Amino acid sequence: MSERFDCSDPGQRAAGLAAAADALRRGELVVLPTDTVYGVGADAFTPAAVAGIFSAKRRGRDMPPPVLVGSVRAATALVDELSEVGKDFINEFWPGGLTLVCRAQPTLSWDLGHTKGTVAVRMPLHPVALDLLKEVGPLAVSSANVHGSAPALTADDAVEQLGDSVAVFLDAGPATGGVPSTILDLTGLVPRLLREGAIPIERLRSVAAVTLNLSMPPATYSPPDDDDDDDDDDDGEYNDEDDEYDEDEDEDDEDDGDDDGDEDDEYNDEDDEYEDEEDGDDEDDEEWDDEDDDGEDDDGKHAHLASEDPLSTEHR
């Protein structure tokens, strides 16, 4: 039977975080709040748990979920190499509504679905999500809704759609974002926008040149009343706490990966600064389904990314 905790109460919040951490370590699913929409998460390194997300959402492995992290260091441990421009985007927009698709660290041993050697990562700007991520490490997170339904903007929405498939629900009140994360592909020579979301392209271009994938619809999730969620995606989804990403092409490596190096990162919360420990350019093109599951990519690779998961995700 599922447990639900009101995170506005300090005692319940502490108990809820402990219960959620225990459930995740047992390979169960947890619904958590993010800065975009509610997400359903699982331990990123437990394949059976990640498979539970696909089952609960009623969707396939062609829409891998994004991975939410609690620190920049955790993110850099998951990707093969983070380019200088990638560090610039992190410095400017993390924690926050930007999901970055990168080449996955080849030494990791995990199974997020058909990722073709990539991973979509995001650091959310939500205190409950960050506390949980710092306790348990990277989580595969997708929007907390059944595929094709509207994303959950409240814990009640998530309970109604996912029910007993989830062990613990962390209720932090209505989601304040309501719009999925922006998804940016860093696997090529020039950053490519896969889905417009919480961060507009004008802001991205103030950091570096970004090409636009016009075949993907923008993420426009309206708060409460929406019935046509931007979560559906026809070709795939990227599940980041807020998003999921779809990949239908290119690179054929399949992700492996396993380490999350999470603790201290060089992310300075107060001034949003990232002290980089690594470099490197991610090239090639690989694409993801996003945390939010809706959206399509010209190649169909990133369709899910742009679609359904507002969390990123968004996961997610």
XYZ file of C-alpha atoms in Angstrom:
316
model
C 0.000 0.000 0.000
C 1.269 3.481 -0.883
C 2.310 6.039 1.723
C 1.795 9.772 1.334
C 3.598 12.554 3.187
C 2.791 16.259 3.454
C 6.156 17.965 2.940
C 4.832 21.297 4.194
C 5.013 19.778 7.684
C 8.656 19.477 8.868
C 8.036 16.200 10.675
C 6.239 14.599 7.743
C 8.822 15.917 5.321
C 11.665 14.244 7.233
C 9.676 11.013 7.563
C 8.688 11.159 3.895
C 12.246 11.649 2.684
C 13.395 8.700 4.799
C 10.553 6.500 3.530
C 11.214 7.549 -0.071
C 14.926 6.782 0.238
C 14.168 3.341 1.687
C 11.647 2.608 -1.078
C 14.091 3.637 -3.810
C 16.794 1.412 -2.343
C 14.311 -1.487 -2.443
C 13.771 -0.844 -6.154
C 10.332 0.752 -5.748
C 8.884 3.914 -7.298
C 8.493 7.299 -5.623
C 6.553 10.378 -6.740
C 8.421 13.597 -6.004
C 7.812 17.295 -6.637
C 10.083 19.204 -8.990
C 10.283 22.781 -10.209
C 8.274 21.868 -13.309
C 5.731 19.097 -12.626
C 5.528 16.050 -10.366
C 7.778 13.182 -11.397
C 7.852 9.448 -10.789
C 11.357 8.263 -9.994
C 13.410 5.115 -9.576
C 17.026 4.305 -8.792
C 18.794 4.944 -12.111
C 21.094 1.975 -11.527
C 18.409 -0.634 -10.812
C 17.080 -1.894 -14.184
C 14.003 -3.554 -12.671
C 13.082 -0.274 -10.974
C 13.455 1.711 -14.214
C 11.317 -0.929 -15.936
C 8.711 -0.176 -13.264
C 8.469 3.402 -14.573
C 7.697 2.143 -18.083
C 5.069 -0.190 -16.661
C 3.426 2.432 -14.419
C 3.300 4.961 -17.279
C 2.246 2.309 -19.824
C 4.870 3.134 -22.311
C 7.866 1.497 -23.956
C 11.636 1.467 -23.676
C 11.894 3.649 -26.770
C 11.151 6.600 -24.488
C 13.971 6.527 -21.926
C 13.608 8.749 -18.885
C 16.013 11.529 -18.104
C 18.163 11.375 -14.996
C 17.838 13.938 -12.218
C 20.887 14.739 -10.118
C 21.432 16.605 -6.880
C 24.779 18.120 -7.798
C 26.914 19.074 -10.757
C 29.515 16.521 -9.774
C 26.883 13.784 -9.961
C 26.041 14.904 -13.491
C 29.659 14.974 -14.663
C 30.126 11.415 -13.394
C 27.324 10.256 -15.696
C 28.509 11.856 -18.927
C 31.490 10.917 -21.043
C 32.910 14.398 -21.326
C 31.342 17.734 -20.587
C 32.356 20.441 -23.021
C 33.164 23.985 -22.000
C 29.899 25.167 -23.528
C 28.068 22.519 -21.500
C 29.667 23.900 -18.359
C 28.580 27.380 -19.382
C 24.955 26.254 -19.696
C 25.141 24.528 -16.304
C 26.651 27.610 -14.749
C 23.846 29.769 -16.083
C 20.778 27.557 -15.715
C 21.312 24.905 -13.019
C 19.604 24.109 -10.841
C 16.618 24.834 -13.044
C 14.566 23.972 -16.108
C 17.271 22.906 -18.565
C 17.822 19.259 -19.521
C 21.111 18.467 -21.278
C 21.481 15.464 -23.573
C 25.079 14.207 -23.484
C 27.069 11.109 -24.313
C 26.772 8.677 -21.422
C 29.844 7.555 -19.499
C 30.621 4.199 -21.193
C 31.787 2.531 -17.994
C 28.406 2.861 -16.303
C 26.256 -0.170 -15.927
C 22.589 0.719 -16.137
C 19.591 0.290 -18.412
C 17.418 3.332 -19.038
C 15.893 1.983 -22.248
C 16.919 2.626 -25.845
C 19.240 5.565 -25.261
C 21.809 4.825 -27.972
C 24.655 5.764 -25.697
C 23.282 9.078 -24.480
C 21.861 10.341 -21.216
C 19.653 13.357 -20.519
C 20.504 15.021 -17.216
C 19.008 17.828 -15.163
C 19.428 19.345 -11.715
C 15.988 20.508 -10.519
C 15.366 23.650 -8.523
C 13.189 22.184 -5.773
C 14.293 21.688 -2.161
C 12.464 18.383 -1.598
C 13.764 16.895 -4.847
C 17.318 18.055 -4.131
C 17.266 16.668 -0.581
C 16.142 13.274 -1.885
C 18.679 13.251 -4.742
C 21.533 14.117 -2.394
C 20.477 11.241 -0.146
C 20.054 8.505 -2.761
C 21.990 9.673 -5.829
C 20.813 9.996 -9.456
C 17.225 9.020 -10.202
C 15.560 8.112 -13.476
C 12.514 10.401 -13.411
C 9.573 10.808 -15.732
C 6.490 12.959 -15.409
C 4.049 11.348 -12.975
C 1.307 10.519 -15.427
C 0.107 7.702 -17.613
C 1.443 8.067 -21.137
C -0.905 10.244 -23.164
C -2.489 11.879 -20.113
C -1.884 15.321 -18.653
C 1.187 15.706 -16.412
C 0.577 15.704 -12.672
C 0.602 19.215 -11.244
C -0.412 18.028 -7.765
C 0.176 14.908 -5.680
C -3.549 14.128 -6.078
C -3.109 14.062 -9.858
C -0.223 11.606 -9.477
C -2.162 9.370 -7.055
C -5.119 9.292 -9.425
C -3.004 8.248 -12.403
C -0.354 6.010 -10.874
C -2.013 4.682 -7.709
C -0.485 1.630 -6.044
C 2.305 1.298 -8.613
C 4.091 3.919 -6.471
C 5.342 3.179 -2.950
C 5.714 6.750 -1.639
C 4.142 10.075 -2.640
C 5.889 13.259 -1.492
C 3.286 16.033 -1.532
C 4.725 19.567 -1.685
C 1.572 21.303 -2.896
C 0.736 22.394 -6.456
C 3.626 22.445 -8.933
C 4.625 26.036 -9.501
C 6.296 25.551 -12.871
C 3.711 23.776 -14.984
C 5.968 23.924 -18.055
C 8.435 21.140 -18.839
C 12.138 21.716 -19.066
C 13.893 22.931 -22.187
C 15.906 20.117 -23.783
C 19.264 20.856 -25.353
C 21.364 18.292 -27.230
C 25.107 18.656 -26.608
C 26.220 15.559 -28.515
C 27.040 17.435 -31.722
C 29.474 20.194 -32.598
C 26.846 22.890 -32.013
C 24.198 22.711 -29.252
C 20.808 21.824 -30.699
C 17.447 22.734 -29.194
C 15.235 19.658 -29.089
C 12.337 21.192 -27.221
C 11.444 24.676 -26.097
C 10.276 24.750 -22.517
C 10.976 26.604 -19.292
C 14.069 28.348 -20.705
C 13.506 30.255 -23.985
C 15.968 29.979 -26.836
C 16.863 33.676 -26.513
C 18.308 33.002 -23.072
C 20.195 29.951 -24.324
C 21.681 32.013 -27.151
C 22.918 34.570 -24.664
C 25.305 31.828 -23.509
C 26.273 30.151 -26.813
C 25.123 29.572 -30.386
C 22.189 27.145 -30.520
C 20.567 25.602 -33.574
C 16.839 25.021 -33.619
C 15.131 21.742 -34.335
C 11.948 23.116 -35.860
C 10.307 19.721 -36.089
C 9.731 19.551 -32.348
C 6.749 21.357 -30.877
C 7.344 23.723 -27.957
C 6.497 22.520 -24.467
C 3.468 24.429 -23.384
C 1.872 23.014 -20.310
C -0.845 25.009 -18.792
C -1.263 24.776 -15.078
C -4.346 23.166 -13.677
C -7.076 22.699 -16.135
C -5.244 21.295 -19.024
C -6.461 18.251 -20.601
C -4.270 17.987 -23.486
C -0.994 17.548 -21.966
C 2.148 18.175 -23.688
C 3.061 14.976 -22.334
C 1.988 12.704 -24.960
C 4.451 11.847 -27.328
C 4.018 9.834 -30.260
C 7.461 8.865 -30.995
C 9.021 8.680 -27.732
C 9.584 10.495 -24.633
C 12.254 11.634 -22.449
C 11.486 11.160 -18.948
C 13.273 13.484 -16.741
C 11.770 14.185 -13.570
C 10.243 16.248 -15.938
C 11.098 14.762 -19.188
C 11.653 11.870 -21.321
C 13.321 11.684 -24.489
C 12.716 9.841 -27.617
C 15.396 8.463 -29.675
C 14.920 6.801 -32.931
C 18.142 7.182 -34.584
C 21.761 7.610 -34.716
C 24.393 6.385 -32.489
C 24.018 2.916 -31.665
C 25.784 2.568 -28.483
C 23.543 1.615 -25.794
C 23.945 3.237 -22.561
C 25.900 1.743 -19.934
C 26.892 3.487 -17.047
C 26.994 3.373 -13.558
C 28.510 5.700 -11.231
C 27.052 8.680 -10.073
C 29.601 10.509 -8.216
C 27.283 12.611 -6.423
C 28.414 14.468 -3.431
C 30.145 17.636 -3.502
C 29.835 19.251 -6.654
C 31.130 22.350 -7.722
C 27.881 23.971 -7.821
C 27.611 27.000 -5.667
C 23.951 27.351 -4.838
C 24.021 30.925 -3.897
C 25.567 32.287 -6.908
C 24.859 29.673 -9.455
C 28.431 29.042 -10.231
C 29.993 25.950 -11.542
C 33.618 25.327 -10.959
C 34.442 22.884 -13.559
C 36.441 19.827 -13.013
C 36.248 18.619 -16.474
C 36.144 19.512 -20.035
C 35.764 18.016 -23.344
C 33.462 18.329 -26.231
C 30.587 16.057 -26.779
C 30.013 15.621 -30.395
C 28.032 13.311 -32.582
C 24.368 13.401 -32.481
C 22.314 11.348 -30.281
C 18.916 12.096 -29.027
C 16.682 11.486 -26.142
C 13.130 11.324 -25.042
C 12.544 13.828 -22.498
C 11.434 13.832 -18.947
C 8.274 15.141 -20.275
C 6.861 12.848 -22.698
C 5.770 14.593 -25.823
C 7.393 16.028 -28.747
C 9.057 14.966 -31.846
C 12.327 15.444 -33.357
C 13.070 15.758 -36.968
C 14.813 12.528 -36.845
C 12.439 11.200 -34.396
C 15.191 10.748 -31.958
C 14.197 13.394 -29.587
C 10.543 13.153 -29.933
C 9.894 11.983 -26.479
C 12.126 14.579 -25.005
C 9.937 17.275 -26.203
C 6.856 15.666 -25.304
C 5.408 14.405 -22.213
C 7.581 15.117 -19.334
C 7.442 18.566 -18.042
C 9.956 17.739 -15.498
C 12.766 18.412 -17.240
C 11.624 16.320 -17.107
C 11.556 15.411 -15.982
C 13.393 11.547 -15.535
C 11.684 13.575 -15.666
